[in-house]
Coordinates of C-alpha atoms in Angstrom, one line a residue:
Chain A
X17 CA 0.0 0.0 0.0
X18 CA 2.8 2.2 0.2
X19 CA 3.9 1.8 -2.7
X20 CA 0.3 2.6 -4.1
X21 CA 0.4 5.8 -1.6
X22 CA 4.3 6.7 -3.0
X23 CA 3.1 6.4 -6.9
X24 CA -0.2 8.6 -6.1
X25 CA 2.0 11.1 -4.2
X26 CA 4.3 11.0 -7.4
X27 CA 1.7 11.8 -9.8
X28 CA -0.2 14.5 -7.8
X29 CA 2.7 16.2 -7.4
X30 CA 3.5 16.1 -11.7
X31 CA -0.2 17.0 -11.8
X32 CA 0.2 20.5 -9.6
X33 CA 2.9 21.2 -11.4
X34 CA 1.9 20.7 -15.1
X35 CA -1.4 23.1 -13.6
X36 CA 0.7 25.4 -12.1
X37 CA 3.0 25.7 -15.4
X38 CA -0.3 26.1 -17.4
X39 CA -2.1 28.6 -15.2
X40 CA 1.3 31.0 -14.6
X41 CA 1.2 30.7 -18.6
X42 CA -2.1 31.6 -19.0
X43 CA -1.5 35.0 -17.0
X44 CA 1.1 35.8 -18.9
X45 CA -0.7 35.3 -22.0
X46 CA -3.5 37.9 -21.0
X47 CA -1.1 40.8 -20.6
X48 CA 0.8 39.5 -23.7
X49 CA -1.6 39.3 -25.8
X50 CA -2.6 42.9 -24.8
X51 CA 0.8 44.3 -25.4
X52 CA 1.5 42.4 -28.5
X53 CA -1.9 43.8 -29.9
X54 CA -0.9 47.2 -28.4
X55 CA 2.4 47.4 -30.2
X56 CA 1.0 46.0 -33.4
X57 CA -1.4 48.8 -33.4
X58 CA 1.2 51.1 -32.3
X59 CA 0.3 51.8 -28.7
X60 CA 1.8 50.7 -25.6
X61 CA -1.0 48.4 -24.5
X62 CA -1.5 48.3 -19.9
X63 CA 0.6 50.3 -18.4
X64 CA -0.7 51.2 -14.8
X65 CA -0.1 48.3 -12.7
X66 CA 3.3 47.8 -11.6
X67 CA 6.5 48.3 -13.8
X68 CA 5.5 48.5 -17.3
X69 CA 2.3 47.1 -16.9
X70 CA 3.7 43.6 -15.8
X71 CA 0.9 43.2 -12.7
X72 CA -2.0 43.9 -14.7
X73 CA -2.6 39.9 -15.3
X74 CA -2.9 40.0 -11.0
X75 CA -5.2 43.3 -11.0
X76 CA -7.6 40.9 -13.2
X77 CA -7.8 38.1 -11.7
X78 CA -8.5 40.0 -8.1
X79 CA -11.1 42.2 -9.8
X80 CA -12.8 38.9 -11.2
X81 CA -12.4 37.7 -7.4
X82 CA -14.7 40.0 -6.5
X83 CA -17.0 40.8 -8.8
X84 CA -20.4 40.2 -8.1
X85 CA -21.5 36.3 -9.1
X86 CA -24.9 37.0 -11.4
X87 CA -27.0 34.4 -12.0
X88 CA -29.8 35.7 -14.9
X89 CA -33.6 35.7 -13.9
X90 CA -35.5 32.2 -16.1
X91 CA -31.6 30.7 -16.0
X92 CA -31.5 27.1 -15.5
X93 CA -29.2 27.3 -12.3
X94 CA -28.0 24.1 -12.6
X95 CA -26.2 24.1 -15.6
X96 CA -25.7 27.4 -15.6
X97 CA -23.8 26.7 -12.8
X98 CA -21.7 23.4 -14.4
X99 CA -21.2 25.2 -18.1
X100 CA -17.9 27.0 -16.9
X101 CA -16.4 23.6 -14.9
X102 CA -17.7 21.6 -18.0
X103 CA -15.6 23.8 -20.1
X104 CA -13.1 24.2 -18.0
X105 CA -11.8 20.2 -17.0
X106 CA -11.1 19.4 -21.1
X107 CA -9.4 22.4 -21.5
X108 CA -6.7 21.1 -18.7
X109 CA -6.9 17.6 -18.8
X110 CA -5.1 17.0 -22.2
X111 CA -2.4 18.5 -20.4
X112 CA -2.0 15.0 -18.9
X113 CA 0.1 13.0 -22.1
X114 CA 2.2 16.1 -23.3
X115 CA 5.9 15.8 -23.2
X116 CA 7.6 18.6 -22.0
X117 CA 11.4 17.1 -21.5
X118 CA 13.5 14.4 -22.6
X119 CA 11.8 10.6 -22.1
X120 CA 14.3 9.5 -19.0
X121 CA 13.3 8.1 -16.1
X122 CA 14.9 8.0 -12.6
X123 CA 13.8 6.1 -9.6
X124 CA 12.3 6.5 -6.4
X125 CA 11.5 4.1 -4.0
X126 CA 11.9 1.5 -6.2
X127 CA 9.3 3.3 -8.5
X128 CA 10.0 4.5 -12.1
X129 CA 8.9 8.0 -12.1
X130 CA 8.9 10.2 -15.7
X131 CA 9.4 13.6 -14.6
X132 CA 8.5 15.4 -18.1
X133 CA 4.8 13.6 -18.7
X134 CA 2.4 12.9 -16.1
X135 CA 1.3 9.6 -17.7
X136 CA 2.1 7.9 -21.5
X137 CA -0.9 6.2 -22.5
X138 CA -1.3 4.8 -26.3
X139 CA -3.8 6.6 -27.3
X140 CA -2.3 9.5 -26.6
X141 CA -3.2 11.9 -29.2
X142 CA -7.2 10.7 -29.3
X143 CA -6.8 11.2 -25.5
X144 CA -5.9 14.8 -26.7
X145 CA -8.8 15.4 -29.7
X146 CA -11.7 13.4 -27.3
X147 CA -11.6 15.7 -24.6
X148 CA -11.0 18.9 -26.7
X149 CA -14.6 18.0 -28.7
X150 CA -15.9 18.0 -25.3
X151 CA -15.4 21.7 -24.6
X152 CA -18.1 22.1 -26.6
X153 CA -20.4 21.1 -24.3
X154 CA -19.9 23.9 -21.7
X155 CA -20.6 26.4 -24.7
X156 CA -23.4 25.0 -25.7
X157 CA -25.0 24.3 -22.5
X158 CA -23.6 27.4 -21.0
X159 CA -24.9 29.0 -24.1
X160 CA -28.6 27.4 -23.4
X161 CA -28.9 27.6 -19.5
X162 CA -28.6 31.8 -19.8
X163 CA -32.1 32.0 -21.1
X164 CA -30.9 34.6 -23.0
X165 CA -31.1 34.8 -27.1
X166 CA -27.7 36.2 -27.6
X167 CA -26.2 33.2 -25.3
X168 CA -28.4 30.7 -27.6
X169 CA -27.0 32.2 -31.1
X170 CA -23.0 32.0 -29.6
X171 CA -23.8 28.6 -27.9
X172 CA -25.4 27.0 -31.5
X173 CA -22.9 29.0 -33.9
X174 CA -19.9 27.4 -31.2
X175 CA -21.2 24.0 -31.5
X176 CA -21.4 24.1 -35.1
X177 CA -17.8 25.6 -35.4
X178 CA -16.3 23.0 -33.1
X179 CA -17.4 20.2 -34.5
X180 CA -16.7 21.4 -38.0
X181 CA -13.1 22.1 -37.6
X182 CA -12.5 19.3 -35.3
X183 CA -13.1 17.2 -38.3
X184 CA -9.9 18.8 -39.9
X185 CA -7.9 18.8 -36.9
X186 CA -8.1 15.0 -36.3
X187 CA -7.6 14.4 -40.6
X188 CA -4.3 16.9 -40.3
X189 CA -2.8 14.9 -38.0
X190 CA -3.1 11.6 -39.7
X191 CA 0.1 11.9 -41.7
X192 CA 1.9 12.6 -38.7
X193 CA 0.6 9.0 -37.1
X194 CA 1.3 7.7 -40.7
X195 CA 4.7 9.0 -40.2
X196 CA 5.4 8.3 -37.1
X197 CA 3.6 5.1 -36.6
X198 CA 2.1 5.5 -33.0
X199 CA -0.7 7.4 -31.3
X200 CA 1.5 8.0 -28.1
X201 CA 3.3 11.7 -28.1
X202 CA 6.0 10.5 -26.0
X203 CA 7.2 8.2 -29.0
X204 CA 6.4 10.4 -31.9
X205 CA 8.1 13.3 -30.5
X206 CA 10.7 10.5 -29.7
X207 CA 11.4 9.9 -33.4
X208 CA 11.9 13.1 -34.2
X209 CA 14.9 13.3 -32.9
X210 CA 18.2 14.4 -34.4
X211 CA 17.7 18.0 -36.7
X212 CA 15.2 19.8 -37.7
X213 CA 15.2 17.8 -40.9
X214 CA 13.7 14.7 -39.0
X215 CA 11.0 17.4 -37.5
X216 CA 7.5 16.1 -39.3
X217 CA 7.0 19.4 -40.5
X218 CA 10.0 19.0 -43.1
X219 CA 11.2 14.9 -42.7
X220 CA 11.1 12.9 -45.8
X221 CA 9.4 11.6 -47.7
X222 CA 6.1 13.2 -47.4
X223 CA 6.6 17.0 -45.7
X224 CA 3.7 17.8 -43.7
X225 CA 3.6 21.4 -44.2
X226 CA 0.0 21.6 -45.8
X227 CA -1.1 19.6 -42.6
X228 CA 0.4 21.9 -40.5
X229 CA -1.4 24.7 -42.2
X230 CA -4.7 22.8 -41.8
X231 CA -3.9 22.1 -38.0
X232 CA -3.2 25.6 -37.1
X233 CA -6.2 27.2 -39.0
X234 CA -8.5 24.9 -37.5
X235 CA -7.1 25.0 -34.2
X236 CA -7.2 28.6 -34.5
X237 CA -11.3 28.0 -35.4
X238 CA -11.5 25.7 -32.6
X239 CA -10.5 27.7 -29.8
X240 CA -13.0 30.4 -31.1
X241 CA -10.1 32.7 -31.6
X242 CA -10.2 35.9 -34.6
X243 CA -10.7 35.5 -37.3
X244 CA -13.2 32.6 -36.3
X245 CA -14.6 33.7 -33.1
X246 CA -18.2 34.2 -34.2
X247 CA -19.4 32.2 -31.2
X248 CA -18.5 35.9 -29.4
X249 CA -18.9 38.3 -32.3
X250 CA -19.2 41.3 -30.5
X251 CA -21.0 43.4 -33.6
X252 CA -23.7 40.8 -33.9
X253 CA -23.9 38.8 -30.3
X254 CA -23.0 41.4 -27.5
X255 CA -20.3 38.7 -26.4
X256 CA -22.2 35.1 -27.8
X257 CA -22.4 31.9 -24.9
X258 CA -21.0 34.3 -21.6
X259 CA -22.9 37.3 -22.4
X260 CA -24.8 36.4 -19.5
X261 CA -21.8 35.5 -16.9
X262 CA -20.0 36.9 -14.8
X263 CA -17.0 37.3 -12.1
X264 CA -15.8 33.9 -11.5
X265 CA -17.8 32.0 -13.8
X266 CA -16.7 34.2 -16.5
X267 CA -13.1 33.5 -15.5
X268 CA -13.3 30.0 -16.2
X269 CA -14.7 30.8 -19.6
X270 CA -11.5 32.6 -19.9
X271 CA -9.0 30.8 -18.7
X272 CA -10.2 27.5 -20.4
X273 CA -10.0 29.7 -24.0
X274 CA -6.4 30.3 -23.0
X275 CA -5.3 27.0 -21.5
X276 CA -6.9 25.5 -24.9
X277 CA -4.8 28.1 -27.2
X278 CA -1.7 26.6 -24.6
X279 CA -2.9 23.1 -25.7
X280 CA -3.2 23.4 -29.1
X281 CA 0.1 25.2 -29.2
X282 CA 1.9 22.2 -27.6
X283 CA 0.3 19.5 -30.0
X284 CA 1.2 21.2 -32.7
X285 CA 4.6 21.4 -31.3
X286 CA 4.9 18.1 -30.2
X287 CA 3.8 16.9 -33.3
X288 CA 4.8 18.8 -36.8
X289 CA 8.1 20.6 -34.5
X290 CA 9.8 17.7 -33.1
X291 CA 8.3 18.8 -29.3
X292 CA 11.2 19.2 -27.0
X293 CA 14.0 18.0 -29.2
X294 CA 16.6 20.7 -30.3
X295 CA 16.7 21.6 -34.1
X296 CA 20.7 20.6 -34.2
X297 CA 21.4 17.2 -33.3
X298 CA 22.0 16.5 -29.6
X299 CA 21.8 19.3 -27.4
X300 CA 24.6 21.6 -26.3
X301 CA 24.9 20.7 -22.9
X302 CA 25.8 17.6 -23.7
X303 CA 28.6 18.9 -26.0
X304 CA 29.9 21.0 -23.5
X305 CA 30.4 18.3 -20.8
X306 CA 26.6 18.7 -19.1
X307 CA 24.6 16.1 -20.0
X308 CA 22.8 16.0 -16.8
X309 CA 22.0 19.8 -17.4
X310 CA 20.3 18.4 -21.2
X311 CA 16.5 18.6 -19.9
X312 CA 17.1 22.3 -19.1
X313 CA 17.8 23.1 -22.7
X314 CA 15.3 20.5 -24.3
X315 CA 12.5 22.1 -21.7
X316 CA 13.5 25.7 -22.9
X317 CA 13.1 24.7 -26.9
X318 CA 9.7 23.2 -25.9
X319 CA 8.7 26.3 -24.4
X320 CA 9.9 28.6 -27.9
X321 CA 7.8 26.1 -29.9
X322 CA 5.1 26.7 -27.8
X323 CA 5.2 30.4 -27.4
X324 CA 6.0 30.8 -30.9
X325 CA 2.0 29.7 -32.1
X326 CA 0.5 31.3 -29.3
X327 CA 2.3 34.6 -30.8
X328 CA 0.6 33.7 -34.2
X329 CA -2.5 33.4 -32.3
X330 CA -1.8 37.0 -31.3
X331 CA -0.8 37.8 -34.8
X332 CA -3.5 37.1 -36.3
X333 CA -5.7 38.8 -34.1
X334 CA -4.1 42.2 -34.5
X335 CA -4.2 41.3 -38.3
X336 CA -7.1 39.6 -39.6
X337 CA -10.9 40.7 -39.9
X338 CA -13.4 38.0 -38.9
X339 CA -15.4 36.1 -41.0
X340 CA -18.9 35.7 -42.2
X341 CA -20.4 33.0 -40.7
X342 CA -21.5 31.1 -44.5
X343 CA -17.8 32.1 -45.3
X344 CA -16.3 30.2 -42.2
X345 CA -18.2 27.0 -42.8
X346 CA -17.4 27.1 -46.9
X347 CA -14.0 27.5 -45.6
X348 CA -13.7 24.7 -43.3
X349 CA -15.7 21.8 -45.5
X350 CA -14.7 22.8 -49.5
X351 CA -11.2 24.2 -49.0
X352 CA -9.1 22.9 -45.2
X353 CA -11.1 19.3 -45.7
X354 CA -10.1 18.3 -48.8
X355 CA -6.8 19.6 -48.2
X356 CA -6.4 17.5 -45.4
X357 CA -7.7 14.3 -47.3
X358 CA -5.2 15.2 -50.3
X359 CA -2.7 15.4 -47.5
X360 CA -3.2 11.7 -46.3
X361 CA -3.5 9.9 -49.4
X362 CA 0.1 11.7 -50.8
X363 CA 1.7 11.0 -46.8
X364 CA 0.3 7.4 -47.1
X365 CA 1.5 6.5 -51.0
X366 CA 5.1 8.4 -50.1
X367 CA 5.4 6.3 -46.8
X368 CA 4.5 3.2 -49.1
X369 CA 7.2 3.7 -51.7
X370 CA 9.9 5.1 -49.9
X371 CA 10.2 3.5 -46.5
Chain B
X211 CA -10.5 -4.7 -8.4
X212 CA -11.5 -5.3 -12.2
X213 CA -15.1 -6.8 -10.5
X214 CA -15.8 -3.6 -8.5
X215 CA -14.6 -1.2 -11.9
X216 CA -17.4 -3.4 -14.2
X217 CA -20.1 -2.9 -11.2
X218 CA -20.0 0.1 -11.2
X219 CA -19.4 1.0 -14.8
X220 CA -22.7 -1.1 -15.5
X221 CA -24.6 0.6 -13.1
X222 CA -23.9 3.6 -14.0
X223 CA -24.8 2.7 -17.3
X224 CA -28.3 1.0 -16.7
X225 CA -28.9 4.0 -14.2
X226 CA -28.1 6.7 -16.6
X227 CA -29.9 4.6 -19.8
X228 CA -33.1 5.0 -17.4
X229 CA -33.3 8.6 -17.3
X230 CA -32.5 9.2 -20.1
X231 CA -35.8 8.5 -21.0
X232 CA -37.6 9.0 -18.0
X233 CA -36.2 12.7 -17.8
X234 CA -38.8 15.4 -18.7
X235 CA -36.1 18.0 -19.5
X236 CA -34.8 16.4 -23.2
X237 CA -31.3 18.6 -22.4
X238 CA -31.2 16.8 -19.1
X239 CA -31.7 13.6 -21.4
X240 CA -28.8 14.0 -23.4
X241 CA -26.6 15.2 -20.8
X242 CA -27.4 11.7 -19.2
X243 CA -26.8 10.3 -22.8
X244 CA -23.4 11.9 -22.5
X245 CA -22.2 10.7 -19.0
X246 CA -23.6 7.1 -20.3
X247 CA -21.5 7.5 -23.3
X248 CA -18.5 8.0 -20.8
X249 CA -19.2 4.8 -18.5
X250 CA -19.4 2.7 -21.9
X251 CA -15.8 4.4 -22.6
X252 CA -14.6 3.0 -19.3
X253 CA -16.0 -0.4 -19.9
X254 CA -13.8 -0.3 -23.0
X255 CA -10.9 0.6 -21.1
X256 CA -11.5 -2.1 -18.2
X257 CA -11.2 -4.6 -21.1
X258 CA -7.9 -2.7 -22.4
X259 CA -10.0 -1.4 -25.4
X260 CA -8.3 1.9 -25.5
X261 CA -8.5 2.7 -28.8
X262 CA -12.6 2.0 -29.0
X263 CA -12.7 4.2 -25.6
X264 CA -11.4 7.3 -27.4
X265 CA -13.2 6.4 -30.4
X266 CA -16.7 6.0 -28.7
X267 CA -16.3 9.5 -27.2
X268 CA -15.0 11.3 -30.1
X269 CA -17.9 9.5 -32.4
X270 CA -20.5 9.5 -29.9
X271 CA -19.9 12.5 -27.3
X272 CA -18.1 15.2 -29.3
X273 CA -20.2 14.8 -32.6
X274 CA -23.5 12.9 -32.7
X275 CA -24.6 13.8 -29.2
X276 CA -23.3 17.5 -29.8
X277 CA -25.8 17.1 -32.4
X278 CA -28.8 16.1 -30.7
X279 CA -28.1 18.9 -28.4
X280 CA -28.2 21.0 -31.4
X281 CA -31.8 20.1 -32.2
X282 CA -33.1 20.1 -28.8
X283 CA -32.3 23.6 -28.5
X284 CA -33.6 24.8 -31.8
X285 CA -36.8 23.3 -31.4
X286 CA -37.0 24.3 -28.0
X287 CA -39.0 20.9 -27.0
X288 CA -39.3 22.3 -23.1
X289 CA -42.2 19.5 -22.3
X290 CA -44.0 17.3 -24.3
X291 CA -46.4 14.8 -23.0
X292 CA -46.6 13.1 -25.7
X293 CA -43.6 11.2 -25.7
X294 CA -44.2 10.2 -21.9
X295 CA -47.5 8.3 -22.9
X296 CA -45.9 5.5 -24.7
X297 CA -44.9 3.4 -21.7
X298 CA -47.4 0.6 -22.3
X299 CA -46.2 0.1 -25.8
X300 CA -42.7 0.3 -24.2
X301 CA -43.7 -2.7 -22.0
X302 CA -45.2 -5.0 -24.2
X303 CA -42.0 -4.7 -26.2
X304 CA -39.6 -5.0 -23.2
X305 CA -41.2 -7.6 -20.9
X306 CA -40.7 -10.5 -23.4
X307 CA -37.3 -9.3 -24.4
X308 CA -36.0 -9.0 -20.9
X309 CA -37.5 -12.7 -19.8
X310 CA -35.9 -14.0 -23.0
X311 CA -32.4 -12.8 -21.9
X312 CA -32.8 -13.8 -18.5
X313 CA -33.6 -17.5 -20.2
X314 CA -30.3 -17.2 -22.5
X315 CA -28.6 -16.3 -19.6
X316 CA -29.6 -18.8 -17.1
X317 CA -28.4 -21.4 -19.7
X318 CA -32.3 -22.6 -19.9
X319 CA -34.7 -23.4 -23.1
X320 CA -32.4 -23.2 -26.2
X321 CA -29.1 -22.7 -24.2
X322 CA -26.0 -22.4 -26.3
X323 CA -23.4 -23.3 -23.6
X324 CA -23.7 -27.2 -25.2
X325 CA -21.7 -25.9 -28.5
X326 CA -18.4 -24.4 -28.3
X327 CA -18.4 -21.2 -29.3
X328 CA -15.2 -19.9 -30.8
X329 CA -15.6 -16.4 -29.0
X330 CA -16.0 -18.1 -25.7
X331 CA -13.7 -21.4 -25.4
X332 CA -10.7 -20.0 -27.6
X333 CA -7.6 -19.7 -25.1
X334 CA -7.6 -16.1 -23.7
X335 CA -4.8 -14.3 -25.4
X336 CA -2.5 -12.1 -23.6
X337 CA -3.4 -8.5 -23.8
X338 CA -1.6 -6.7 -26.7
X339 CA 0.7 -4.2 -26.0
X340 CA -0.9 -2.0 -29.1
X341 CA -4.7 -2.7 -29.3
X342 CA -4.7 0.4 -32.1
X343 CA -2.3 -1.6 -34.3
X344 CA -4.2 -5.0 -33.7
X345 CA -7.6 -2.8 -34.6
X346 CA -6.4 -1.8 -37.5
X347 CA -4.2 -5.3 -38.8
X348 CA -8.1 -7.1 -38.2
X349 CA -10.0 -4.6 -40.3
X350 CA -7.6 -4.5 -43.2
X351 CA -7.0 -8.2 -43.2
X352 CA -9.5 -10.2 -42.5
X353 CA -12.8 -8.0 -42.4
X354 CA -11.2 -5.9 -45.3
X355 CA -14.6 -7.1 -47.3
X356 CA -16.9 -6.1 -44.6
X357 CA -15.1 -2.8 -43.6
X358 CA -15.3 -1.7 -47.6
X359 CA -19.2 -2.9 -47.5
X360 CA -20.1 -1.1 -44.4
X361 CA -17.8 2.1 -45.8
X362 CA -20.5 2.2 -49.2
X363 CA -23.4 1.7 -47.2
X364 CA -22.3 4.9 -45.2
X365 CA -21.9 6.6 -48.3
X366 CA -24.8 6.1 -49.9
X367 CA -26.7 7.1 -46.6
X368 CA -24.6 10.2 -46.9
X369 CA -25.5 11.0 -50.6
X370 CA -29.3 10.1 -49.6
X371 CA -28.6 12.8 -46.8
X372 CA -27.5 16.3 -48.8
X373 CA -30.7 15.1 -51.5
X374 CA -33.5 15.1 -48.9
X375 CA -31.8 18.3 -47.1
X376 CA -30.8 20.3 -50.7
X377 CA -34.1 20.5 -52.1
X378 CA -33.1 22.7 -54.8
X379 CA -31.0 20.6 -56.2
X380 CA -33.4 19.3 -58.8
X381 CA -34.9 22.7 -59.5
X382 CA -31.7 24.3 -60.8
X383 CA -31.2 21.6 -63.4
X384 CA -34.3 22.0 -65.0

């Protein structure tokens, strides 16, 4: 039973951490998102609270703290109530099979403990894509339990979205699985090793840079981020499924939009960037006598990779106008879809005749 | 262990099939739908399915129930006692079927347990390693004739699908 007691202690422990990594990211995110945009529209973006601004993600949170919790007269209280949780548990718990370091193991107490992913499962990736097309389900019922119409429209345009583009998402990746020949992200990150010319975004034979296209367009859609975030069109839906929330609740709207950009961001590194694997070969704290020190720098390339899409995330939102909601669906089913199809059959026939 | 992880996955299933249809609300319905849906996932995993677990909840939670939700709301069905009424019907139908499976079970009139069956006797084979790559080895080997069948049928049931919904498809034409 101890060692039962020793393994859960193990895993808690990876689990506070991975949240606490995601969380600190996710307040770093808001007040770089709003300085990104501010510079890319040539202003200085918050600038109040503390040093440059730098607090401003802590004067948010507190003033969300404390805002009054309102709860809409004809609401269903119920789910009104679970929407935000419901939204909120998929958004983290793909967090659960990413690799962030390099797959070693040391030991403790006779236990093998991974200290860079909380748990390897083989399924890993449809681990990943079954709990993101859950997420819908808080929008939609979050969406329905306002009793408001604005909240309806966002909720029904959000469901349809989602489960549009998650269609692509899961078809882009399949030339990475044809590639790399397992659904776990510990070993397909694994086999990227070595360069950035073994990263699936540019390893022979079959290139996946019209998946990765696909992937980041839809993952853009599916996180109901501009230029897809009718779900919340201001112009049209005051602010679409959480028009009618507030204070907390609202937060955890929030922060599960952002911990899903963070997710998307680290599948798509894991998966068409090689993850946490160096784009020379090796690492160079290994060549410098430091192999002990490796995870440090394998870690810190993770973390570029990742920070790198959320930026385009930003970019695009500074940049792009949103679209129609006839134009988003054409978009999704006549140009990303058969894209991604075209992608898998050339993946799968180059795979066939040159491996 | 594995004893107490079936109870209580089949209970939660049989108790969650109930209300779905015994709950007035039809959103409260399909959210039962949906945490059934999750239980039958968990079977899967209990029997080291993994691959059918994630499948069942991408097909069956994060589209096709999605889309039930979809309709719900639009129509707005708040109440309707119409559908409530139907529980004699429901009986007559259910009665015999649940005495017959008890009698199937119970090894009585008809039983089966006299013949071998091949899914039953066979040695148990050690649990693969990769249940995706064993998944996917059966379909394109030995049920490759099935799989391709089953693949047209779904076709054609699409094709039948954008006909009845595109109405003026005819029209322009002429």
């Amino acid at each position: 039973m101890t060692e039962f007691g020793l393994r859960l202690a193990i895993s808690l422990t990876q689990i506070a951490a991975v949240m606490g990594i995601v969380v600190i990211t996710v307040l770093i995110l808001t007040l770089a998102e709003r300085k990104v945009l501010g510079w890319m529209q040539d202003r200085m973006g918050p600038m109040e609270v503390g040093p440059y601004g730098i607090l401003q993600p802590f004067a948010d949170a507190i003033k969300l703290f404390f805002k009054e919790d309102i709860v809409p007269a004809g609401a269903n209280k119920f789910l009104f109530t679970v929407a935000p949780i419901l939204c909120l548990i998929p958004a983290f718990i793909g967090f659960a099979v990413i690799p962030w370091g390099p797959n070693q193991t040391f030991e403790v107490g006779g236990i093998t403990v991974r200290p860079f992913v909380i748990s390897d499962i083989n399924i890993g990736i449809l681990y990943i894509l079954a709990f993101a097309s859950l997420g819908a389900y808080g929008i939609i019922l979050g969406g329905w339990a306002s009793n408001s119409k604005y909240s309806l429209l966002g909720g029904l345009r959000s469901a349809a979205q989602i489960i549009s583009y998650e269609l692509n998402v899961g078809l882009s990746i399949v030339g990475v699985l044809i590639l790399g020949g397992s659904l776990s992200l510990v070993k397909i990150t694994d086999a990227q090793a070595g360069g950035f010319w073994h990263w699936y975004l540019f390893a022979l034979p079959a290139p996946q840079i019209f998946a990765l296209v696909v992937y980041v367009i839809s993952s853009v859609a599916e996180t109901n981020r501009v230029p897809f975030d009718l779900p919340e069109a201001e112009s049209e839906l005051v602010a679409g499924f959480f028009t009618e929330y507030s204070g907390l609740r609202f937060a955890f709207f929030f922060l599960a939009e952002y911990a899903n950009m963070v997710l998307v961001s680290c599948v798509a590194a894991a998966l068409f960037l090689g993850g946490w694997n160096a784009p020379y070969p090796g690492t160079i704290m290994a060549f410098i006598g430091l192999p002990s020190l490796a995870w440090v720098e394998n870690t810190m390339w993770f973390a570029v990779k990742t920070y790198s899409f959320l930026f385009l995330f930003f970019w695009l939102r500074a940049t792009l106008p949103r679209l129609r909601y006839d134009q988003l669906m054409r978009f999704g089913w006549k140009v990303l879809l058969p894209i991604a199809l075209g992608n898998i059959v050339v993946t799968a026939l180059a795979v066939f005749f040159f491996q | 262990m594995s004893q107490l992880f079936f109870g209580y996955f089949a209970g939660m299933i049989v108790i969650t099939s109930i209300l779905v249809v015994a709950l007035r609300n039809p959103v409260y319905s399909a959210l039962s739908l949906l945490v059934m849906f999750f239980h039958v996932a968990g079977l899967f995993i209990t029997l080291h399915a993994e691959f059918l677990a994630a499948v069942q909840i991408i097909v069956y939670a994060g589209a096709i129930l999605v889309l039930y939700l979809f309709v719900v709301m639009i129509l707005n069905v708040t109440q309707d006692d119409r559908y409530h009424s139907q529980w004699r019907i429901a009986g007559v139908v259910c009665i015999p079927l649940f005495i017959e499976s008890l009698l199937l079970l119970s090894g009585g009139a008809g039983a089966v347990n006299t013949g071998s069956r091949s899914l039953q006797s066979g040695p148990y084979d050690a649990i693969p390693t990769d249940n995706t790559l064993a998944i996917g080895k059966t379909l394109f080997s030995t049920y490759l004739f099935p799989f391709e069948v089953a693949s047209l049928v779904l076709l054609v049931a699409m094709i039948g699908a954008i006909v009845l919904a595109k109405k003026d498809i005819g029209q322009r034409e002429t």
